[in-house]
Amino acid sequence: MLTPRRRPFPSLSISPRRTASRLTGALAVGAALTLAVAPISAAQSTAEADGTIAVSSLGSSTDAPGSSTGSLGPFGSLAAPAYAEYVALGDSYAALGDNTEPAGGPTGCARSLANYPHQLAANPAIGDLTDSTCGGAQVPDILTVTQVEGAPPQITTLAPDTDLVTLSIGGNDVGFGTIVGCITAHLQPGGPQQPRDCRTLLGATVSTDVDDLYGDGGAVDVIYDEIAERSPDATVVATQYLPLMPAEDEDGCQFTAAIGAANLEWAREITQEINDAVDDAARRNGHVSVLPTSDTDRSGCAPVNERWVVFNDGSANNTAPFHPTALGQEAMAAAIAAAL
C-alpha cells in the first residue's frame, strides 16, 4: 500500500441536482433497477481455457498482458471469505444492471441487484457488501457532497476494516452524457439533419478534462488518497468503462451506421482514452484496473442475449440506455475476481 499523498482538493464544478428524467439517455448518468442475481459462473465468455479472465482496455478482443487467475477466479474457489468487508464506490456503470428489481438504497441511485458489486458479493470469498454506488455520481459525490437525497458522500462508508474496494468514477465528470448527446443529436426530434462532427466540437475539451481528472494530482488521485487513509489495508480495484461500440466495423449495426463513421471512430477513441486514464491512475496509486474482453462482439450491436451494453433502447435488456446489461455486469464481476 502506498503512503497516502495528501493533496488539496481540485476545484470541481457540480451540476445542478439530478432528477429521474436525467437518468435516461446519457452514458453514465444512471437509471434502472435490477434482476435477482444470476449465477456468476455464467460469464463463461470472458474465461480463457486456463480459467483466466481477459483484462484489457477498450475495444480489444485480444488478451492483455495483465490477464491473470486470481484467488477468486474462476469464481467460488474459496470456501470462506477472503475479503470480509467489501465497499463498492462509483457511478451508474457500477450501480445499474437490470431494471426489474431494485437493490434498495436511495431511489435516485437506482442500484441493481444485477450490478457487479452484488454479483461479485455472491462469491463465497466475499463477505459483507456495502454498495455505495449511485447513478450519475461524479467525484464530489464520492468525496464531499452528494447530489442524491439520502446518499451520503460515498467515501464515508469506508472503515478501517474494509478490505476490498471497487471504484468506477470519472465518466460523468468528463462528459459522457454530452458525448452521447452529440453523436445522437441528429437522431432526436428537432435535431440537425446530419451527424455532428463531435471530434471537432468536443474532442479537445474532453481530452483536457480527462487529463485534469485522472492525471497526477487530479481529483481521482484524491479519491485514492482518501481510500488509503480510511481503509489502509484494503485491496482496491478500479473498473474501466465497458465499450458501447463494436471493435470491428463488420460488427456494426443500424445504430453505428446512423451516427456516422467519423463519430463511431471518435467514440471508440475517446472511450479508449478514458479507460487508459483510469488504468494509469490506478497503477500510479499502486492498484489495478480491469475490463473484461471477449472474442464475441458484446457491444450494443450484439444479439440481445449476448450484449454487455445497450444503445438508446435498453428495453429488451431491462436496462437504461447507454449502460451495461446484467450480463455485462456479470463479466465485470468475473474480471474483478480474476484480478484479486
Short mmCIF file of C-alpha atoms in Angstrom, two decimals:
data_model
loop_
_atom_site.label_atom_id
_atom_site.label_comp_id
_atom_site.label_asym_id
_atom_site.label_seq_id
_atom_site.Cartn_x
_atom_site.Cartn_y
_atom_site.Cartn_z
CA MET A 1 0.00 0.00 0.00
CA LEU A 2 1.38 3.39 -0.93
CA THR A 3 1.77 6.05 1.69
CA PRO A 4 -1.14 8.47 1.29
CA ARG A 5 -0.21 11.66 -0.50
CA ARG A 6 -2.40 14.42 0.86
CA ARG A 7 -3.39 16.82 -1.89
CA PRO A 8 -5.63 19.86 -1.93
CA PHE A 9 -8.99 19.06 -3.45
CA PRO A 10 -9.05 20.32 -7.05
CA SER A 11 -11.73 22.77 -7.96
CA LEU A 12 -14.70 20.88 -9.38
CA SER A 13 -17.91 22.13 -10.89
CA ILE A 14 -21.05 20.36 -9.69
CA SER A 15 -24.03 20.08 -11.96
CA PRO A 16 -27.49 21.07 -10.70
CA ARG A 17 -29.39 18.43 -8.73
CA ARG A 18 -30.30 15.49 -10.92
CA THR A 19 -33.88 14.36 -11.40
CA ALA A 20 -35.19 10.99 -12.51
CA SER A 21 -35.69 12.27 -16.04
CA ARG A 22 -31.95 12.82 -16.41
CA LEU A 23 -31.26 9.19 -15.68
CA THR A 24 -32.14 8.01 -19.18
CA GLY A 25 -30.32 8.71 -22.42
CA ALA A 26 -26.90 9.63 -21.00
CA LEU A 27 -23.95 7.31 -20.95
CA ALA A 28 -23.03 7.32 -17.29
CA VAL A 29 -25.87 9.20 -15.72
CA GLY A 30 -27.84 6.35 -14.10
CA ALA A 31 -31.25 4.81 -14.08
CA ALA A 32 -32.56 1.28 -13.85
CA LEU A 33 -33.11 -1.12 -11.11
CA THR A 34 -32.37 -4.86 -11.18
CA LEU A 35 -32.61 -8.54 -11.73
CA ALA A 36 -32.17 -11.09 -8.98
CA VAL A 37 -28.55 -12.18 -9.00
CA ALA A 38 -27.84 -14.63 -11.82
CA PRO A 39 -25.32 -17.43 -11.28
CA ILE A 40 -21.96 -15.74 -11.56
CA SER A 41 -20.40 -18.72 -13.28
CA ALA A 42 -22.47 -17.89 -16.37
CA ALA A 43 -19.89 -15.32 -17.54
CA GLN A 44 -18.17 -18.07 -19.49
CA SER A 45 -17.38 -15.95 -22.50
CA THR A 46 -14.78 -13.95 -20.57
CA ALA A 47 -12.89 -17.03 -19.41
CA GLU A 48 -9.93 -18.44 -21.27
CA ALA A 49 -9.08 -22.13 -21.50
CA ASP A 50 -6.90 -21.98 -18.39
CA GLY A 51 -9.56 -20.18 -16.36
CA THR A 52 -8.09 -16.70 -16.63
CA ILE A 53 -10.18 -13.64 -17.38
CA ALA A 54 -9.03 -11.34 -20.12
CA VAL A 55 -8.33 -7.87 -18.73
CA SER A 56 -7.80 -5.21 -21.34
CA SER A 57 -8.64 -1.71 -22.46
CA LEU A 58 -11.46 -0.56 -24.71
CA GLY A 59 -12.44 -2.30 -27.86
CA SER A 60 -9.85 -5.04 -27.84
CA SER A 61 -10.73 -8.70 -28.09
CA THR A 62 -7.12 -9.64 -27.54
CA ASP A 63 -5.86 -10.72 -24.13
CA ALA A 64 -3.81 -8.02 -22.47
CA PRO A 65 -0.54 -8.74 -20.63
CA GLY A 66 -2.26 -8.10 -17.30
CA SER A 67 -4.60 -11.11 -17.55
CA SER A 68 -4.40 -13.37 -14.54
CA THR A 69 -6.04 -16.05 -12.48
CA GLY A 70 -6.64 -14.61 -9.02
CA SER A 71 -7.70 -16.05 -5.69
CA LEU A 72 -11.37 -15.73 -6.62
CA GLY A 73 -11.17 -16.99 -10.19
CA PRO A 74 -12.77 -18.78 -11.75
CA PHE A 75 -15.35 -17.92 -9.03
CA GLY A 76 -16.13 -19.92 -5.96
CA SER A 77 -12.65 -21.34 -5.36
CA LEU A 78 -12.54 -20.21 -1.73
CA ALA A 79 -14.94 -21.57 0.87
CA ALA A 80 -14.52 -18.77 3.45
CA PRO A 81 -14.49 -15.02 2.83
CA ALA A 82 -11.05 -13.75 1.90
CA TYR A 83 -12.49 -10.23 1.77
CA ALA A 84 -14.85 -9.93 4.70
CA GLU A 85 -15.77 -6.27 4.24
CA TYR A 86 -16.34 -5.05 0.68
CA VAL A 87 -17.32 -1.48 -0.23
CA ALA A 88 -18.30 -0.56 -3.80
CA LEU A 89 -17.86 3.07 -4.83
CA GLY A 90 -18.89 4.59 -8.12
CA ASP A 91 -21.28 5.78 -10.76
CA SER A 92 -24.01 4.17 -12.86
CA TYR A 93 -21.63 1.80 -14.63
CA ALA A 94 -21.21 0.19 -11.21
CA ALA A 95 -24.71 0.82 -9.86
CA LEU A 96 -27.01 -0.31 -12.67
CA GLY A 97 -27.63 -3.63 -14.36
CA ASP A 98 -31.30 -4.54 -14.82
CA ASN A 99 -34.42 -2.55 -14.05
CA THR A 100 -36.76 -5.32 -12.92
CA GLU A 101 -35.84 -5.41 -9.23
CA PRO A 102 -34.20 -2.69 -7.09
CA ALA A 103 -31.37 -3.38 -4.67
CA GLY A 104 -32.58 -0.82 -2.15
CA GLY A 105 -30.92 2.37 -1.01
CA PRO A 106 -31.78 5.89 -2.16
CA THR A 107 -34.19 5.77 -5.09
CA GLY A 108 -32.16 8.28 -7.06
CA CYS A 109 -29.12 5.96 -7.06
CA ALA A 110 -31.03 3.21 -8.94
CA ARG A 111 -28.85 0.40 -7.60
CA SER A 112 -29.38 -3.02 -9.11
CA LEU A 113 -29.09 -6.49 -7.67
CA ALA A 114 -27.52 -7.36 -11.03
CA ASN A 115 -24.75 -4.76 -10.76
CA TYR A 116 -21.19 -6.00 -10.50
CA PRO A 117 -20.87 -5.31 -6.74
CA HIS A 118 -23.81 -7.62 -5.97
CA GLN A 119 -22.69 -10.24 -8.45
CA LEU A 120 -19.16 -10.19 -7.03
CA ALA A 121 -20.52 -10.34 -3.48
CA ALA A 122 -22.37 -13.57 -4.33
CA ASN A 123 -18.96 -15.24 -4.41
CA PRO A 124 -18.28 -17.12 -1.16
CA ALA A 125 -14.87 -15.44 -0.99
CA ILE A 126 -16.60 -12.08 -0.44
CA GLY A 127 -18.22 -11.26 2.89
CA ASP A 128 -20.43 -8.27 3.61
CA LEU A 129 -21.13 -5.81 0.80
CA THR A 130 -21.73 -2.10 1.31
CA ASP A 131 -22.98 -0.88 -2.04
CA SER A 132 -22.43 2.88 -2.08
CA THR A 133 -22.64 3.25 -5.87
CA CYS A 134 -25.04 5.76 -7.32
CA GLY A 135 -26.28 6.51 -10.80
CA GLY A 136 -24.97 9.83 -12.05
CA ALA A 137 -22.18 10.05 -9.46
CA GLN A 138 -19.30 12.43 -10.02
CA VAL A 139 -16.13 12.88 -7.97
CA PRO A 140 -17.81 15.25 -5.47
CA ASP A 141 -20.46 12.57 -4.76
CA ILE A 142 -17.66 10.34 -3.57
CA LEU A 143 -15.61 12.89 -1.66
CA THR A 144 -17.58 15.84 -0.41
CA VAL A 145 -21.24 16.39 -1.23
CA THR A 146 -23.97 14.17 -2.59
CA GLN A 147 -26.47 15.20 -5.24
CA VAL A 148 -28.99 12.44 -4.42
CA GLU A 149 -31.23 12.71 -1.39
CA GLY A 150 -30.40 10.11 1.23
CA ALA A 151 -26.99 9.24 -0.19
CA PRO A 152 -24.04 10.42 1.92
CA PRO A 153 -20.64 11.06 0.34
CA GLN A 154 -19.58 7.60 -0.70
CA ILE A 155 -16.14 7.82 0.90
CA THR A 156 -17.78 7.96 4.35
CA THR A 157 -18.88 4.33 4.00
CA LEU A 158 -15.27 3.13 4.19
CA ALA A 159 -13.93 1.86 7.50
CA PRO A 160 -10.54 0.76 8.88
CA ASP A 161 -11.56 -2.89 8.49
CA THR A 162 -12.69 -2.52 4.85
CA ASP A 163 -10.50 -4.96 2.94
CA LEU A 164 -11.87 -4.68 -0.62
CA VAL A 165 -12.87 -1.55 -2.54
CA THR A 166 -14.03 -1.30 -6.16
CA LEU A 167 -14.18 2.06 -7.91
CA SER A 168 -15.89 3.31 -11.08
CA ILE A 169 -15.69 7.07 -11.47
CA GLY A 170 -14.98 9.89 -13.90
CA GLY A 171 -17.30 9.22 -16.83
CA ASN A 172 -19.82 11.84 -15.77
CA ASP A 173 -17.10 14.33 -14.81
CA VAL A 174 -15.60 14.26 -18.30
CA GLY A 175 -18.97 14.48 -20.03
CA PHE A 176 -20.17 11.04 -21.11
CA GLY A 177 -23.70 12.39 -21.35
CA THR A 178 -22.54 15.28 -23.52
CA ILE A 179 -20.65 12.87 -25.78
CA VAL A 180 -23.72 10.68 -26.23
CA GLY A 181 -25.88 13.74 -26.79
CA CYS A 182 -23.57 14.95 -29.55
CA ILE A 183 -23.30 11.72 -31.51
CA THR A 184 -27.06 11.14 -31.33
CA ALA A 185 -28.25 14.76 -31.78
CA HIS A 186 -29.42 14.21 -35.35
CA LEU A 187 -31.47 11.20 -34.25
CA GLN A 188 -33.56 13.33 -31.88
CA PRO A 189 -36.74 15.20 -32.83
CA GLY A 190 -35.82 18.70 -33.95
CA GLY A 191 -32.13 17.81 -34.18
CA PRO A 192 -29.77 18.59 -37.05
CA GLN A 193 -30.30 16.82 -40.35
CA GLN A 194 -26.82 15.30 -40.44
CA PRO A 195 -24.47 13.85 -37.79
CA ARG A 196 -22.42 16.45 -35.97
CA ASP A 197 -18.63 16.43 -36.11
CA CYS A 198 -18.27 15.55 -32.44
CA ARG A 199 -14.50 15.16 -32.50
CA THR A 200 -14.15 18.79 -33.61
CA LEU A 201 -16.87 20.05 -31.28
CA LEU A 202 -15.84 18.17 -28.12
CA GLY A 203 -12.56 16.33 -28.61
CA ALA A 204 -10.12 18.89 -27.20
CA THR A 205 -12.34 19.73 -24.23
CA VAL A 206 -12.95 16.10 -23.27
CA SER A 207 -9.26 15.21 -23.58
CA THR A 208 -8.30 18.15 -21.36
CA ASP A 209 -10.91 17.13 -18.80
CA VAL A 210 -9.62 13.54 -18.84
CA ASP A 211 -6.05 14.73 -18.26
CA ASP A 212 -7.10 17.04 -15.42
CA LEU A 213 -9.31 14.48 -13.69
CA TYR A 214 -7.15 11.36 -13.94
CA GLY A 215 -3.70 12.97 -14.18
CA ASP A 216 -1.11 13.10 -11.42
CA GLY A 217 -2.51 15.15 -8.54
CA GLY A 218 -6.01 15.24 -10.04
CA ALA A 219 -9.31 14.51 -8.34
CA VAL A 220 -9.10 10.74 -8.87
CA ASP A 221 -5.76 10.70 -7.03
CA VAL A 222 -7.52 12.45 -4.15
CA ILE A 223 -10.03 9.58 -4.05
CA TYR A 224 -7.22 7.06 -3.86
CA ASP A 225 -5.58 9.05 -1.06
CA GLU A 226 -8.83 9.07 0.91
CA ILE A 227 -9.29 5.33 0.43
CA ALA A 228 -5.73 4.74 1.69
CA GLU A 229 -6.33 6.91 4.74
CA ARG A 230 -9.70 5.45 5.69
CA SER A 231 -9.04 1.81 4.75
CA PRO A 232 -5.25 1.39 4.74
CA ASP A 233 -5.29 -2.39 4.31
CA ALA A 234 -7.87 -2.54 1.53
CA THR A 235 -7.27 -4.09 -1.87
CA VAL A 236 -8.53 -1.61 -4.47
CA VAL A 237 -9.71 -2.49 -7.98
CA ALA A 238 -10.77 0.19 -10.46
CA THR A 239 -13.16 -0.73 -13.24
CA GLN A 240 -12.90 0.68 -16.74
CA TYR A 241 -15.94 1.53 -18.85
CA LEU A 242 -17.44 -1.25 -20.97
CA PRO A 243 -17.26 -0.04 -24.59
CA LEU A 244 -20.53 0.70 -26.31
CA MET A 245 -19.21 0.45 -29.85
CA PRO A 246 -18.11 -2.74 -31.62
CA ALA A 247 -14.35 -3.04 -32.02
CA GLU A 248 -14.66 -4.04 -35.68
CA ASP A 249 -16.65 -2.30 -38.41
CA GLU A 250 -18.03 -5.62 -39.63
CA ASP A 251 -19.81 -5.98 -36.28
CA GLY A 252 -21.69 -2.73 -36.83
CA CYS A 253 -25.45 -2.31 -36.95
CA GLN A 254 -28.13 0.25 -37.74
CA PHE A 255 -27.15 2.46 -34.79
CA THR A 256 -23.46 2.65 -35.66
CA ALA A 257 -24.35 3.37 -39.29
CA ALA A 258 -26.72 6.12 -38.18
CA ILE A 259 -24.17 8.01 -36.08
CA GLY A 260 -21.70 8.06 -38.97
CA ALA A 261 -18.24 6.59 -39.45
CA ALA A 262 -16.41 9.60 -38.01
CA ASN A 263 -18.42 9.63 -34.79
CA LEU A 264 -18.12 5.86 -34.47
CA GLU A 265 -14.35 6.07 -34.66
CA TRP A 266 -14.15 9.01 -32.25
CA ALA A 267 -16.44 7.25 -29.76
CA ARG A 268 -14.07 4.29 -29.80
CA GLU A 269 -11.04 6.51 -29.40
CA ILE A 270 -12.40 8.66 -26.57
CA THR A 271 -13.54 5.63 -24.59
CA GLN A 272 -10.07 4.14 -25.07
CA GLU A 273 -8.58 7.40 -23.85
CA ILE A 274 -10.76 7.41 -20.74
CA ASN A 275 -10.06 3.75 -19.99
CA ASP A 276 -6.32 4.27 -20.42
CA ALA A 277 -6.53 7.16 -17.97
CA VAL A 278 -8.48 5.02 -15.48
CA ASP A 279 -5.73 2.41 -15.73
CA ASP A 280 -2.89 4.92 -15.44
CA ALA A 281 -4.39 6.47 -12.31
CA ALA A 282 -4.95 3.08 -10.69
CA ARG A 283 -1.39 1.93 -11.40
CA ARG A 284 0.13 5.21 -10.27
CA ASN A 285 -1.57 4.73 -6.91
CA GLY A 286 -0.47 1.11 -6.56
CA HIS A 287 -3.68 -0.58 -7.70
CA VAL A 288 -5.05 -2.30 -10.80
CA SER A 289 -7.92 -1.66 -13.20
CA VAL A 290 -9.93 -4.25 -15.10
CA LEU A 291 -12.08 -4.56 -18.20
CA PRO A 292 -13.45 -7.88 -19.49
CA THR A 293 -12.95 -8.80 -23.14
CA SER A 294 -14.46 -11.44 -25.36
CA ASP A 295 -13.80 -12.99 -28.75
CA THR A 296 -17.53 -12.46 -29.39
CA ASP A 297 -18.91 -8.99 -30.06
CA ARG A 298 -20.51 -7.71 -26.84
CA SER A 299 -21.31 -4.18 -27.95
CA GLY A 300 -24.74 -2.61 -28.32
CA CYS A 301 -24.82 -4.18 -31.80
CA ALA A 302 -24.63 -7.74 -30.44
CA PRO A 303 -27.69 -10.01 -30.17
CA VAL A 304 -29.91 -9.19 -27.19
CA ASN A 305 -28.79 -12.18 -25.13
CA GLU A 306 -25.08 -11.52 -25.81
CA ARG A 307 -24.84 -7.76 -25.19
CA TRP A 308 -22.75 -6.33 -22.38
CA VAL A 309 -24.11 -2.83 -23.11
CA VAL A 310 -27.06 -1.25 -24.90
CA PHE A 311 -27.54 1.76 -27.14
CA ASN A 312 -30.52 4.15 -26.99
CA ASP A 313 -33.15 1.45 -26.36
CA GLY A 314 -32.41 -0.78 -23.40
CA SER A 315 -35.91 -2.21 -23.04
CA ALA A 316 -35.01 -5.63 -24.45
CA ASN A 317 -32.34 -5.98 -21.76
CA ASN A 318 -34.25 -4.22 -18.97
CA THR A 319 -31.55 -1.62 -18.55
CA ALA A 320 -31.04 2.10 -19.03
CA PRO A 321 -29.96 3.44 -22.43
CA PHE A 322 -26.19 3.51 -22.96
CA HIS A 323 -25.46 1.37 -19.91
CA PRO A 324 -24.30 -2.15 -19.07
CA THR A 325 -26.66 -5.10 -19.09
CA ALA A 326 -26.83 -7.69 -16.33
CA LEU A 327 -24.58 -9.89 -18.48
CA GLY A 328 -22.06 -7.07 -18.84
CA GLN A 329 -22.05 -6.55 -15.08
CA GLU A 330 -21.54 -10.28 -14.65
CA ALA A 331 -18.50 -10.16 -16.93
CA MET A 332 -17.09 -7.22 -14.97
CA ALA A 333 -17.55 -9.11 -11.70
CA ALA A 334 -15.61 -12.02 -13.20
CA ALA A 335 -12.81 -9.71 -14.31
CA ILE A 336 -12.54 -8.25 -10.80
CA ALA A 337 -12.42 -11.73 -9.31
CA ALA A 338 -9.61 -12.70 -11.66
CA ALA A 339 -7.58 -9.68 -10.57
CA LEU A 340 -7.82 -10.48 -6.85
#
